[in-house]
Structure formats: structure tokens, C-alpha cells
Coordinates of C-alpha atoms in Angstrom, one line a residue:
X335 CA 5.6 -59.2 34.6
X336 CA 6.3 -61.8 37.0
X337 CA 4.0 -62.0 40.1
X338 CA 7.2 -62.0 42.5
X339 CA 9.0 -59.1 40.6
X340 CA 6.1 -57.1 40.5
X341 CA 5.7 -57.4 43.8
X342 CA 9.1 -56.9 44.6
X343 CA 9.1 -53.8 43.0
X344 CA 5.7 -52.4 45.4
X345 CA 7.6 -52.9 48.4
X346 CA 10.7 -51.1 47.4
X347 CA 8.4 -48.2 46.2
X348 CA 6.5 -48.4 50.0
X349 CA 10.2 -48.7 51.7
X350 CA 11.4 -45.7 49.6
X351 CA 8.5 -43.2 50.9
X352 CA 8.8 -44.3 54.3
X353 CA 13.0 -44.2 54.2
X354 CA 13.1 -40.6 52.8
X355 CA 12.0 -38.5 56.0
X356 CA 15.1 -40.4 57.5
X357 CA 17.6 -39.7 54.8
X358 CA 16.2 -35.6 54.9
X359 CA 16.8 -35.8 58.8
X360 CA 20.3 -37.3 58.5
X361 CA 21.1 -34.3 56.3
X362 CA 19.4 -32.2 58.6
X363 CA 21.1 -28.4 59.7
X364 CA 20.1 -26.9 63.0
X365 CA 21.7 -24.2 65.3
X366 CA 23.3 -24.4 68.7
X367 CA 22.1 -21.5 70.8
X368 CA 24.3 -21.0 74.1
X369 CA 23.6 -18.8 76.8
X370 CA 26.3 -18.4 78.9
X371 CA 25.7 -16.7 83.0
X372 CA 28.0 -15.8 85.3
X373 CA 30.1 -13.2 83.9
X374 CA 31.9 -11.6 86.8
X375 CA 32.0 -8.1 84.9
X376 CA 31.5 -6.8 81.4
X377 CA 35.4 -6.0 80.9
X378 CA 36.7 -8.1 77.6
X379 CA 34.5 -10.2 75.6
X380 CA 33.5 -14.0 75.5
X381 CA 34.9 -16.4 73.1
X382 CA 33.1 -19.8 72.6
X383 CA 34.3 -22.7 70.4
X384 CA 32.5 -25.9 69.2
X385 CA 33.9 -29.0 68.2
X386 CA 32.9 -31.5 66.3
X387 CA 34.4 -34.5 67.9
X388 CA 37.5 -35.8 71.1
X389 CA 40.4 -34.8 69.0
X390 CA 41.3 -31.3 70.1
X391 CA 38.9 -30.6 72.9
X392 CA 38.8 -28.0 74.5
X393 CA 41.8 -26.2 73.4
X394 CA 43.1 -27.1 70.5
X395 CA 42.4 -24.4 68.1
X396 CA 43.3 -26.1 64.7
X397 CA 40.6 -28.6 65.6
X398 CA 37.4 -25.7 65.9
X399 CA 34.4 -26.2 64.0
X400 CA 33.7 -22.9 64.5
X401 CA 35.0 -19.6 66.4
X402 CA 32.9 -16.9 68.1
X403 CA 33.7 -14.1 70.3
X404 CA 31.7 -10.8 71.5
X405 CA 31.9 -8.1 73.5
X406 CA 30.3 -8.0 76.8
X407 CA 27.3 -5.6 77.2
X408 CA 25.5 -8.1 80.5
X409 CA 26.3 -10.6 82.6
X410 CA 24.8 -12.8 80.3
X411 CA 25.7 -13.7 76.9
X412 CA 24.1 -15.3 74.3
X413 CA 25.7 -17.0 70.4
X414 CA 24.3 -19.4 68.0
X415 CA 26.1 -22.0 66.4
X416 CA 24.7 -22.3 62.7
X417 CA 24.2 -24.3 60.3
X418 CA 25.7 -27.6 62.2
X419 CA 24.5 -31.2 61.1
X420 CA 22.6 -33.9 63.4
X421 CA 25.5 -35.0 65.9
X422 CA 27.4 -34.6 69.4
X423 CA 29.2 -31.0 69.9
X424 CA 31.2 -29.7 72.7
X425 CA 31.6 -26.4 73.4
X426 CA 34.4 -24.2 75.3
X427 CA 33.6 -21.2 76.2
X428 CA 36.5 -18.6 78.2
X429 CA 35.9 -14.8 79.8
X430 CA 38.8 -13.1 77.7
X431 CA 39.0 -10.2 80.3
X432 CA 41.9 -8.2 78.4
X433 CA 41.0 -9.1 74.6
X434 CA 44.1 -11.4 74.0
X435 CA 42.6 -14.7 72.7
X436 CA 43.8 -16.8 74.9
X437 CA 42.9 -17.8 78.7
X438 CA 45.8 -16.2 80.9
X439 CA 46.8 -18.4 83.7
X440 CA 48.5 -18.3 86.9
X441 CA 52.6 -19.8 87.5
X442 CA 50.7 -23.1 88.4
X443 CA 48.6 -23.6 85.7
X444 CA 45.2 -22.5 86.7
X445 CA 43.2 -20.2 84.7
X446 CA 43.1 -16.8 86.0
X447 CA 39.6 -15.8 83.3
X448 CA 36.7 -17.3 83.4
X449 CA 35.8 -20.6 81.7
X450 CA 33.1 -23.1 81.2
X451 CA 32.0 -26.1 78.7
X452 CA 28.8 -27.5 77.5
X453 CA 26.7 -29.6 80.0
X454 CA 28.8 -28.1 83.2
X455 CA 30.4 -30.8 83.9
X456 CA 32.5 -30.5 87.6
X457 CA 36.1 -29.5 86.9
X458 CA 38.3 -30.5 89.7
X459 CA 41.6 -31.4 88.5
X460 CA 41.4 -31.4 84.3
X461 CA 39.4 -30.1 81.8
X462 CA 36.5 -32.4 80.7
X463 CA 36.5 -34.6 78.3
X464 CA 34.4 -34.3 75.2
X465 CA 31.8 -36.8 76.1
X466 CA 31.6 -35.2 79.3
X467 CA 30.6 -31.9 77.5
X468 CA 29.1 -33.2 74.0
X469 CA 25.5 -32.0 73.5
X470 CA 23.5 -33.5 71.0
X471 CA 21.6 -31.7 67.7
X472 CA 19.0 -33.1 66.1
X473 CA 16.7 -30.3 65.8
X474 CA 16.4 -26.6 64.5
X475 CA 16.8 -24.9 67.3
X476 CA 19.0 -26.4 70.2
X477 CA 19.3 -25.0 73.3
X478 CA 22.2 -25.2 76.1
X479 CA 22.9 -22.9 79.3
X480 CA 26.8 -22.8 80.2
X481 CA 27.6 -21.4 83.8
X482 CA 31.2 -19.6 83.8
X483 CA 33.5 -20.5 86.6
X484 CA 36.0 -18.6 87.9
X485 CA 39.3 -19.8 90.2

């Protein structure tokens, strides 16, 4: 065998081995856990949704990755997001005080539940957008705090 196709072939053996760890990690599964404070009672349950990327954020519910809601037992409530590959997520999460689904809101507009996303961005005038409120996975075990506001 040729000296340069011999050596040719070491190298791509040597790149292989050192190239794999990164092709596991890019196929890599972790969870989202999300504890969400602030809870102004325990009436109702909290509903969280993550998305996977802008289109749809935060309300859309056609564009949801995935969907969960709980009842309320504390003022503090925790979920975990499972299963989710490396990548930017967003979360929504609303205080559905009557157990309809959806976050009631007032002749203007505003919400009249709770409400909060991922990183806590300041909410003035419109809902964040996605960037504002995309956390990153890229381990097993991710970890995020949401604070609920209420109007």
C-alpha cells in the first residue's frame, strides 16, 4: 500500500475517534426542569408550553413541542420537559385559575391570570419574543426558574 494512502487512512481512523463524542452529543436528549414561583393562590392549575423555535411563540398552540398542565398543591410548581434534543427552547407558562385552557383577559387585552416565560424577560407592552425567552439544552438535566406575573 502506498505510503500516502496508508497514511491517509491513519488520520481518518484518529479524526473518526475524536469526531464521535461530538456526533453522540449532537444526538444528545436532556430534560427541561422549570420551577415556576409566584402563584398567587392554589385555585386552578398551571399549564406550561415549550417551543421549539419563533414561529408560534408564545401562544400559538399548533406550534407546541410539548403541553403540560397540573394542579396546584403550593405556591410553587415544578414540570420537566423530557426527552428534548440539544437546542434553544422557550417556554410559556399561564396560572389557569378556572381550568379553561386558555388565559382570560380583560375588554383591553390584558391578561387577567397569571403568566410568565422562560428567562423573565420585562413585559411592558407585548409578549417576548422567542430569543428573548429561548434557554438553551445541552445537558441532562437543565434547569430554569420562571417568576409568574400578575396585572
Amino acid at each position: 500500500m502506498n505510503k500516502r494512502l496508508k497514511l491517509s487512512l491513519i488520520l481518518l481512523a484518529a479524526l473518526g475517534s475524536f469526531t464521535s463524542p461530538l456526533i453522540a452529543r449532537a444526538n444528545f436528549e436532556g430534560n427541561l426542569n422549570v420551577e415556576i414561583d409566584g402563584l398567587k393562590n392554589t385555585q386552578g392549575q398551571v399549564c406550561a408550553s415549550i417551543f421549539a423555535s419563533s414561529q408560534g411563540f408564545p401562544a400559538d398552540r399548533d406550534r407546541v413541542l410539548q403541553r403540560q398542565c397540573t394542579k396546584i398543591t403550593d405556591t410553587s410548581v415544578k414540570l420537566t420537559f423530557k426527552n428534548l434534543k440539544a437546542g434553544n427552547y422557550a417556554v410559556a407558562v399561564m396560572h389557569d385559575e378556572n381550568d379553561d385552557f386558555m388565559v382570560n383577559r380583560s375588554d383591553l387585552g390584558f391578561p387577567l391570570e397569571g403568566f410568565g416565560f422562560s428567562q423573565n424577560p420585562e413585559i411592558i407592552d407585548r409578549a417576548p419574543k422567542f430569543e428573548e425567552a429561548a434557554v438553551l439544552v445541552a445537558g441532562a438535566n437543565t434547569d430554569i426558574k420562571i417568576q409568574l406575573k400578575y396585572l
